[in-house]
JSON list of C-alpha atoms in Angstrom, two decimals:
[
{"chain": "A", "resi": 1, "resn": "UNK", "atom": "CA", "xyz": [-0.03, -0.30, -0.19]},
{"chain": "A", "resi": 2, "resn": "UNK", "atom": "CA", "xyz": [1.55, 3.49, -1.04]},
{"chain": "A", "resi": 3, "resn": "UNK", "atom": "CA", "xyz": [-0.98, 5.58, -0.16]},
{"chain": "A", "resi": 4, "resn": "UNK", "atom": "CA", "xyz": [-0.61, 7.78, -3.31]},
{"chain": "A", "resi": 5, "resn": "UNK", "atom": "CA", "xyz": [2.18, 6.80, -6.35]},
{"chain": "A", "resi": 6, "resn": "UNK", "atom": "CA", "xyz": [2.66, 10.46, -7.20]},
{"chain": "A", "resi": 7, "resn": "UNK", "atom": "CA", "xyz": [6.51, 10.13, -6.09]},
{"chain": "A", "resi": 8, "resn": "UNK", "atom": "CA", "xyz": [6.67, 6.58, -5.82]},
{"chain": "A", "resi": 9, "resn": "UNK", "atom": "CA", "xyz": [9.67, 5.76, -8.61]},
{"chain": "A", "resi": 10, "resn": "UNK", "atom": "CA", "xyz": [12.25, 6.40, -6.00]},
{"chain": "A", "resi": 11, "resn": "UNK", "atom": "CA", "xyz": [10.59, 3.89, -3.46]},
{"chain": "A", "resi": 12, "resn": "UNK", "atom": "CA", "xyz": [10.37, 1.19, -6.71]},
{"chain": "A", "resi": 13, "resn": "UNK", "atom": "CA", "xyz": [13.39, 1.69, -8.01]},
{"chain": "A", "resi": 14, "resn": "UNK", "atom": "CA", "xyz": [14.75, 0.95, -4.21]},
{"chain": "A", "resi": 15, "resn": "UNK", "atom": "CA", "xyz": [12.67, -2.51, -4.03]},
{"chain": "A", "resi": 16, "resn": "UNK", "atom": "CA", "xyz": [13.78, -3.36, -7.22]},
{"chain": "A", "resi": 17, "resn": "UNK", "atom": "CA", "xyz": [17.28, -3.12, -5.88]},
{"chain": "A", "resi": 18, "resn": "UNK", "atom": "CA", "xyz": [16.89, -4.39, -2.61]},
{"chain": "A", "resi": 19, "resn": "UNK", "atom": "CA", "xyz": [14.97, -7.46, -3.93]},
{"chain": "A", "resi": 20, "resn": "UNK", "atom": "CA", "xyz": [16.89, -8.13, -7.00]},
{"chain": "A", "resi": 21, "resn": "UNK", "atom": "CA", "xyz": [14.11, -7.24, -9.30]},
{"chain": "A", "resi": 22, "resn": "UNK", "atom": "CA", "xyz": [11.59, -9.21, -8.53]},
{"chain": "A", "resi": 23, "resn": "UNK", "atom": "CA", "xyz": [9.27, -11.06, -11.18]},
{"chain": "A", "resi": 24, "resn": "UNK", "atom": "CA", "xyz": [6.08, -9.09, -10.36]},
{"chain": "A", "resi": 25, "resn": "UNK", "atom": "CA", "xyz": [5.14, -6.40, -7.97]},
{"chain": "A", "resi": 26, "resn": "UNK", "atom": "CA", "xyz": [1.52, -5.44, -6.91]},
{"chain": "A", "resi": 27, "resn": "UNK", "atom": "CA", "xyz": [1.04, -1.79, -5.62]},
{"chain": "A", "resi": 28, "resn": "UNK", "atom": "CA", "xyz": [-2.30, -0.77, -3.94]},
{"chain": "A", "resi": 29, "resn": "UNK", "atom": "CA", "xyz": [-3.74, 2.38, -3.24]},
{"chain": "A", "resi": 30, "resn": "UNK", "atom": "CA", "xyz": [-2.24, 4.73, -6.19]},
{"chain": "A", "resi": 31, "resn": "UNK", "atom": "CA", "xyz": [-5.11, 6.99, -5.75]},
{"chain": "A", "resi": 32, "resn": "UNK", "atom": "CA", "xyz": [-4.86, 7.85, -9.23]},
{"chain": "A", "resi": 33, "resn": "UNK", "atom": "CA", "xyz": [-7.16, 9.43, -11.88]},
{"chain": "A", "resi": 34, "resn": "UNK", "atom": "CA", "xyz": [-5.58, 8.28, -15.13]},
{"chain": "A", "resi": 35, "resn": "UNK", "atom": "CA", "xyz": [-2.43, 5.65, -15.71]},
{"chain": "A", "resi": 36, "resn": "UNK", "atom": "CA", "xyz": [0.94, 6.14, -13.57]},
{"chain": "A", "resi": 37, "resn": "UNK", "atom": "CA", "xyz": [3.94, 7.65, -15.96]},
{"chain": "A", "resi": 38, "resn": "UNK", "atom": "CA", "xyz": [6.91, 5.56, -14.63]},
{"chain": "A", "resi": 39, "resn": "UNK", "atom": "CA", "xyz": [11.05, 6.52, -15.21]},
{"chain": "A", "resi": 40, "resn": "UNK", "atom": "CA", "xyz": [12.67, 5.18, -17.88]},
{"chain": "A", "resi": 41, "resn": "UNK", "atom": "CA", "xyz": [14.66, 2.71, -15.69]},
{"chain": "A", "resi": 42, "resn": "UNK", "atom": "CA", "xyz": [11.34, 0.64, -14.20]},
{"chain": "A", "resi": 43, "resn": "UNK", "atom": "CA", "xyz": [9.93, 1.04, -17.92]},
{"chain": "A", "resi": 44, "resn": "UNK", "atom": "CA", "xyz": [13.33, -0.80, -18.82]},
{"chain": "A", "resi": 45, "resn": "UNK", "atom": "CA", "xyz": [12.51, -3.80, -16.69]},
{"chain": "A", "resi": 46, "resn": "UNK", "atom": "CA", "xyz": [8.94, -4.00, -16.42]},
{"chain": "A", "resi": 47, "resn": "UNK", "atom": "CA", "xyz": [5.90, -3.70, -18.20]},
{"chain": "A", "resi": 48, "resn": "UNK", "atom": "CA", "xyz": [3.40, -1.47, -16.12]},
{"chain": "A", "resi": 49, "resn": "UNK", "atom": "CA", "xyz": [-0.45, -2.24, -15.77]},
{"chain": "A", "resi": 50, "resn": "UNK", "atom": "CA", "xyz": [-2.67, 0.41, -14.33]},
{"chain": "A", "resi": 51, "resn": "UNK", "atom": "CA", "xyz": [-6.37, 0.06, -12.72]},
{"chain": "A", "resi": 52, "resn": "UNK", "atom": "CA", "xyz": [-7.72, 3.34, -11.26]},
{"chain": "A", "resi": 53, "resn": "UNK", "atom": "CA", "xyz": [-10.99, 4.94, -10.40]},
{"chain": "A", "resi": 54, "resn": "UNK", "atom": "CA", "xyz": [-12.27, 7.96, -11.93]},
{"chain": "A", "resi": 55, "resn": "UNK", "atom": "CA", "xyz": [-12.18, 10.00, -8.61]},
{"chain": "A", "resi": 56, "resn": "UNK", "atom": "CA", "xyz": [-8.68, 8.88, -7.61]},
{"chain": "A", "resi": 57, "resn": "UNK", "atom": "CA", "xyz": [-8.99, 6.77, -4.54]},
{"chain": "A", "resi": 58, "resn": "UNK", "atom": "CA", "xyz": [-8.31, 2.95, -4.17]},
{"chain": "A", "resi": 59, "resn": "UNK", "atom": "CA", "xyz": [-6.42, 2.36, -7.47]},
{"chain": "A", "resi": 60, "resn": "UNK", "atom": "CA", "xyz": [-3.90, -0.32, -8.54]},
{"chain": "A", "resi": 61, "resn": "UNK", "atom": "CA", "xyz": [-0.13, -0.83, -10.15]},
{"chain": "A", "resi": 62, "resn": "UNK", "atom": "CA", "xyz": [0.92, -3.90, -11.67]},
{"chain": "A", "resi": 63, "resn": "UNK", "atom": "CA", "xyz": [4.34, -4.11, -12.60]},
{"chain": "A", "resi": 64, "resn": "UNK", "atom": "CA", "xyz": [5.66, -7.39, -14.43]},
{"chain": "A", "resi": 65, "resn": "UNK", "atom": "CA", "xyz": [9.04, -7.87, -15.56]},
{"chain": "A", "resi": 66, "resn": "UNK", "atom": "CA", "xyz": [9.58, -8.45, -19.17]},
{"chain": "A", "resi": 67, "resn": "UNK", "atom": "CA", "xyz": [11.28, -11.14, -19.24]},
{"chain": "A", "resi": 68, "resn": "UNK", "atom": "CA", "xyz": [7.99, -12.75, -18.96]},
{"chain": "A", "resi": 69, "resn": "UNK", "atom": "CA", "xyz": [6.42, -10.51, -22.11]},
{"chain": "A", "resi": 70, "resn": "UNK", "atom": "CA", "xyz": [9.41, -11.82, -24.25]},
{"chain": "A", "resi": 71, "resn": "UNK", "atom": "CA", "xyz": [8.38, -15.64, -23.81]},
{"chain": "A", "resi": 72, "resn": "UNK", "atom": "CA", "xyz": [4.78, -15.40, -23.24]},
{"chain": "A", "resi": 73, "resn": "UNK", "atom": "CA", "xyz": [2.13, -13.50, -23.33]},
{"chain": "A", "resi": 74, "resn": "UNK", "atom": "CA", "xyz": [0.85, -10.95, -21.01]},
{"chain": "A", "resi": 75, "resn": "UNK", "atom": "CA", "xyz": [-2.65, -9.89, -21.30]},
{"chain": "A", "resi": 76, "resn": "UNK", "atom": "CA", "xyz": [-4.68, -7.34, -19.07]},
{"chain": "A", "resi": 77, "resn": "UNK", "atom": "CA", "xyz": [-8.05, -8.59, -18.34]},
{"chain": "A", "resi": 78, "resn": "UNK", "atom": "CA", "xyz": [-11.15, -6.21, -18.26]},
{"chain": "A", "resi": 79, "resn": "UNK", "atom": "CA", "xyz": [-12.48, -6.01, -14.79]},
{"chain": "A", "resi": 80, "resn": "UNK", "atom": "CA", "xyz": [-16.48, -4.73, -14.39]},
{"chain": "A", "resi": 81, "resn": "UNK", "atom": "CA", "xyz": [-16.54, -0.89, -14.77]},
{"chain": "A", "resi": 82, "resn": "UNK", "atom": "CA", "xyz": [-17.60, -0.34, -11.21]},
{"chain": "A", "resi": 83, "resn": "UNK", "atom": "CA", "xyz": [-14.38, -2.35, -10.02]},
{"chain": "A", "resi": 84, "resn": "UNK", "atom": "CA", "xyz": [-12.05, -0.22, -11.46]},
{"chain": "A", "resi": 85, "resn": "UNK", "atom": "CA", "xyz": [-8.96, 0.44, -9.23]},
{"chain": "A", "resi": 86, "resn": "UNK", "atom": "CA", "xyz": [-10.43, -2.26, -6.80]},
{"chain": "A", "resi": 87, "resn": "UNK", "atom": "CA", "xyz": [-9.40, -5.27, -8.78]},
{"chain": "A", "resi": 88, "resn": "UNK", "atom": "CA", "xyz": [-6.59, -5.72, -11.89]},
{"chain": "A", "resi": 89, "resn": "UNK", "atom": "CA", "xyz": [-6.07, -9.15, -13.35]},
{"chain": "A", "resi": 90, "resn": "UNK", "atom": "CA", "xyz": [-3.38, -9.94, -15.51]},
{"chain": "A", "resi": 91, "resn": "UNK", "atom": "CA", "xyz": [-2.73, -13.40, -17.24]},
{"chain": "A", "resi": 92, "resn": "UNK", "atom": "CA", "xyz": [0.07, -14.73, -18.30]},
{"chain": "A", "resi": 93, "resn": "UNK", "atom": "CA", "xyz": [0.60, -17.58, -20.83]},
{"chain": "A", "resi": 94, "resn": "UNK", "atom": "CA", "xyz": [3.65, -19.74, -21.26]},
{"chain": "A", "resi": 95, "resn": "UNK", "atom": "CA", "xyz": [4.23, -21.84, -24.20]},
{"chain": "A", "resi": 96, "resn": "UNK", "atom": "CA", "xyz": [4.06, -25.69, -22.79]},
{"chain": "A", "resi": 97, "resn": "UNK", "atom": "CA", "xyz": [2.43, -24.58, -19.12]},
{"chain": "A", "resi": 98, "resn": "UNK", "atom": "CA", "xyz": [-0.72, -23.58, -17.27]},
{"chain": "A", "resi": 99, "resn": "UNK", "atom": "CA", "xyz": [-1.86, -20.16, -17.63]},
{"chain": "A", "resi": 100, "resn": "UNK", "atom": "CA", "xyz": [-1.19, -17.76, -14.66]},
{"chain": "A", "resi": 101, "resn": "UNK", "atom": "CA", "xyz": [-3.91, -15.40, -13.25]},
{"chain": "A", "resi": 102, "resn": "UNK", "atom": "CA", "xyz": [-1.89, -12.68, -11.40]},
{"chain": "A", "resi": 103, "resn": "UNK", "atom": "CA", "xyz": [-5.46, -10.76, -9.82]},
{"chain": "A", "resi": 104, "resn": "UNK", "atom": "CA", "xyz": [-4.45, -7.77, -7.56]},
{"chain": "A", "resi": 105, "resn": "UNK", "atom": "CA", "xyz": [-6.96, -6.47, -5.34]},
{"chain": "A", "resi": 106, "resn": "UNK", "atom": "CA", "xyz": [-7.69, -3.22, -3.58]},
{"chain": "A", "resi": 107, "resn": "UNK", "atom": "CA", "xyz": [-10.79, -3.15, -1.06]},
{"chain": "A", "resi": 108, "resn": "UNK", "atom": "CA", "xyz": [-11.85, 0.25, 0.21]},
{"chain": "A", "resi": 109, "resn": "UNK", "atom": "CA", "xyz": [-12.18, 0.80, 3.83]},
{"chain": "A", "resi": 110, "resn": "UNK", "atom": "CA", "xyz": [-13.55, 4.42, 4.39]},
{"chain": "A", "resi": 111, "resn": "UNK", "atom": "CA", "xyz": [-17.13, 4.71, 4.42]},
{"chain": "A", "resi": 112, "resn": "UNK", "atom": "CA", "xyz": [-17.26, 6.42, 1.55]},
{"chain": "A", "resi": 113, "resn": "UNK", "atom": "CA", "xyz": [-16.57, 3.52, -0.75]},
{"chain": "A", "resi": 114, "resn": "UNK", "atom": "CA", "xyz": [-17.11, 1.00, 2.27]},
{"chain": "A", "resi": 115, "resn": "UNK", "atom": "CA", "xyz": [-20.43, -0.21, -0.11]},
{"chain": "A", "resi": 116, "resn": "UNK", "atom": "CA", "xyz": [-18.01, -1.13, -3.04]},
{"chain": "A", "resi": 117, "resn": "UNK", "atom": "CA", "xyz": [-17.07, -4.55, -1.18]},
{"chain": "A", "resi": 118, "resn": "UNK", "atom": "CA", "xyz": [-19.64, -6.57, -1.61]},
{"chain": "A", "resi": 119, "resn": "UNK", "atom": "CA", "xyz": [-19.24, -5.46, -5.56]},
{"chain": "A", "resi": 120, "resn": "UNK", "atom": "CA", "xyz": [-15.69, -6.36, -5.67]},
{"chain": "A", "resi": 121, "resn": "UNK", "atom": "CA", "xyz": [-16.31, -9.93, -3.68]},
{"chain": "A", "resi": 122, "resn": "UNK", "atom": "CA", "xyz": [-18.94, -10.44, -6.36]},
{"chain": "A", "resi": 123, "resn": "UNK", "atom": "CA", "xyz": [-16.55, -9.75, -8.97]},
{"chain": "A", "resi": 124, "resn": "UNK", "atom": "CA", "xyz": [-13.46, -11.69, -7.81]},
{"chain": "A", "resi": 125, "resn": "UNK", "atom": "CA", "xyz": [-15.96, -14.33, -7.16]},
{"chain": "A", "resi": 126, "resn": "UNK", "atom": "CA", "xyz": [-16.98, -15.01, -11.09]},
{"chain": "A", "resi": 127, "resn": "UNK", "atom": "CA", "xyz": [-13.55, -14.49, -12.03]},
{"chain": "A", "resi": 128, "resn": "UNK", "atom": "CA", "xyz": [-12.06, -17.52, -9.93]},
{"chain": "A", "resi": 129, "resn": "UNK", "atom": "CA", "xyz": [-15.08, -19.96, -11.20]},
{"chain": "A", "resi": 130, "resn": "UNK", "atom": "CA", "xyz": [-14.12, -18.72, -14.81]},
{"chain": "A", "resi": 131, "resn": "UNK", "atom": "CA", "xyz": [-10.63, -19.71, -14.70]},
{"chain": "A", "resi": 132, "resn": "UNK", "atom": "CA", "xyz": [-10.12, -22.91, -15.84]},
{"chain": "A", "resi": 133, "resn": "UNK", "atom": "CA", "xyz": [-9.28, -25.91, -13.50]},
{"chain": "A", "resi": 134, "resn": "UNK", "atom": "CA", "xyz": [-6.10, -26.35, -15.31]},
{"chain": "A", "resi": 135, "resn": "UNK", "atom": "CA", "xyz": [-4.99, -22.91, -14.47]},
{"chain": "A", "resi": 136, "resn": "UNK", "atom": "CA", "xyz": [-3.21, -21.44, -11.44]},
{"chain": "A", "resi": 137, "resn": "UNK", "atom": "CA", "xyz": [-4.57, -18.25, -9.64]},
{"chain": "A", "resi": 138, "resn": "UNK", "atom": "CA", "xyz": [-2.77, -15.80, -7.22]},
{"chain": "A", "resi": 139, "resn": "UNK", "atom": "CA", "xyz": [-4.86, -13.31, -5.49]},
{"chain": "A", "resi": 140, "resn": "UNK", "atom": "CA", "xyz": [-2.77, -10.25, -3.74]},
{"chain": "A", "resi": 141, "resn": "UNK", "atom": "CA", "xyz": [-2.99, -6.62, -2.25]},
{"chain": "A", "resi": 142, "resn": "UNK", "atom": "CA", "xyz": [-4.86, -4.93, 0.36]},
{"chain": "A", "resi": 143, "resn": "UNK", "atom": "CA", "xyz": [-7.88, -6.44, 1.47]},
{"chain": "A", "resi": 144, "resn": "UNK", "atom": "CA", "xyz": [-7.87, -3.83, 4.68]},
{"chain": "A", "resi": 145, "resn": "UNK", "atom": "CA", "xyz": [-9.19, -6.56, 6.36]},
{"chain": "A", "resi": 146, "resn": "UNK", "atom": "CA", "xyz": [-7.62, -9.13, 9.22]},
{"chain": "A", "resi": 147, "resn": "UNK", "atom": "CA", "xyz": [-8.31, -12.82, 8.00]},
{"chain": "A", "resi": 148, "resn": "UNK", "atom": "CA", "xyz": [-7.50, -14.48, 11.28]},
{"chain": "A", "resi": 149, "resn": "UNK", "atom": "CA", "xyz": [-8.89, -13.58, 14.21]},
{"chain": "A", "resi": 150, "resn": "UNK", "atom": "CA", "xyz": [-5.43, -13.42, 16.06]},
{"chain": "A", "resi": 151, "resn": "UNK", "atom": "CA", "xyz": [-4.28, -10.44, 13.33]},
{"chain": "A", "resi": 152, "resn": "UNK", "atom": "CA", "xyz": [-6.37, -7.79, 14.64]},
{"chain": "A", "resi": 153, "resn": "UNK", "atom": "CA", "xyz": [-5.66, -6.23, 18.35]},
{"chain": "A", "resi": 154, "resn": "UNK", "atom": "CA", "xyz": [-9.10, -5.20, 19.12]},
{"chain": "A", "resi": 155, "resn": "UNK", "atom": "CA", "xyz": [-12.37, -7.18, 18.25]},
{"chain": "A", "resi": 156, "resn": "UNK", "atom": "CA", "xyz": [-13.18, -8.76, 14.78]},
{"chain": "A", "resi": 157, "resn": "UNK", "atom": "CA", "xyz": [-14.76, -6.02, 12.84]},
{"chain": "A", "resi": 158, "resn": "UNK", "atom": "CA", "xyz": [-17.79, -6.34, 10.31]},
{"chain": "A", "resi": 159, "resn": "UNK", "atom": "CA", "xyz": [-15.16, -6.56, 7.04]},
{"chain": "A", "resi": 160, "resn": "UNK", "atom": "CA", "xyz": [-13.07, -8.85, 8.86]},
{"chain": "A", "resi": 161, "resn": "UNK", "atom": "CA", "xyz": [-16.17, -11.24, 9.46]},
{"chain": "A", "resi": 162, "resn": "UNK", "atom": "CA", "xyz": [-17.07, -10.17, 5.95]},
{"chain": "A", "resi": 163, "resn": "UNK", "atom": "CA", "xyz": [-13.85, -10.92, 4.42]},
{"chain": "A", "resi": 164, "resn": "UNK", "atom": "CA", "xyz": [-13.29, -13.96, 6.20]},
{"chain": "A", "resi": 165, "resn": "UNK", "atom": "CA", "xyz": [-16.62, -15.18, 5.11]},
{"chain": "A", "resi": 166, "resn": "UNK", "atom": "CA", "xyz": [-15.87, -14.76, 1.59]},
{"chain": "A", "resi": 167, "resn": "UNK", "atom": "CA", "xyz": [-12.69, -16.70, 1.73]},
{"chain": "A", "resi": 168, "resn": "UNK", "atom": "CA", "xyz": [-14.76, -19.67, 3.35]},
{"chain": "A", "resi": 169, "resn": "UNK", "atom": "CA", "xyz": [-16.88, -19.47, 0.33]},
{"chain": "A", "resi": 170, "resn": "UNK", "atom": "CA", "xyz": [-14.02, -20.08, -2.28]},
{"chain": "A", "resi": 171, "resn": "UNK", "atom": "CA", "xyz": [-13.27, -23.71, -3.33]},
{"chain": "A", "resi": 172, "resn": "UNK", "atom": "CA", "xyz": [-9.35, -24.12, -3.41]},
{"chain": "A", "resi": 173, "resn": "UNK", "atom": "CA", "xyz": [-8.60, -20.88, -2.09]},
{"chain": "A", "resi": 174, "resn": "UNK", "atom": "CA", "xyz": [-6.23, -20.75, 0.79]},
{"chain": "A", "resi": 175, "resn": "UNK", "atom": "CA", "xyz": [-4.50, -17.97, 2.58]},
{"chain": "A", "resi": 176, "resn": "UNK", "atom": "CA", "xyz": [-0.67, -18.14, 2.18]},
{"chain": "A", "resi": 177, "resn": "UNK", "atom": "CA", "xyz": [-0.43, -17.65, 6.59]},
{"chain": "A", "resi": 178, "resn": "UNK", "atom": "CA", "xyz": [-2.92, -20.23, 6.99]},
{"chain": "A", "resi": 179, "resn": "UNK", "atom": "CA", "xyz": [-1.98, -23.16, 5.20]}
]
């Protein structure tokens, strides 16, 4: 969660350097009304994909190392219009392997946009059900909810319960923290 991407270029360059050029990066809460321009160093190594809202709240940016676009087909999939800025969906089709679906999520938590959560969950459910069983899906992002009750210092919130209920209704979906 970068809470606005206007000045994120330097931070991204540090991540690229410190993490040894990660294969994929998903940045949430970019707060953009239009696609983010990235500096030449980032564009040299990564294909950059955006999902943003017209209001400039929420927002996602997914960066995929260009070595994948050279050998496979990287495609940004369309998400429901009302979920723009809350979901980004890329597929990576490599020769002789199953397609990888990378889905980035930013779940709103402020009162003005909290009503978007059910639509985002519904869109994610539909996406997951449409993915062939032979493919692999990875969901990552900022859910603005605690999945495990021990993750919260205070009492479990309504959005925590909503998130846990949704995860539990998705066959085959597992948290990397609870496996």
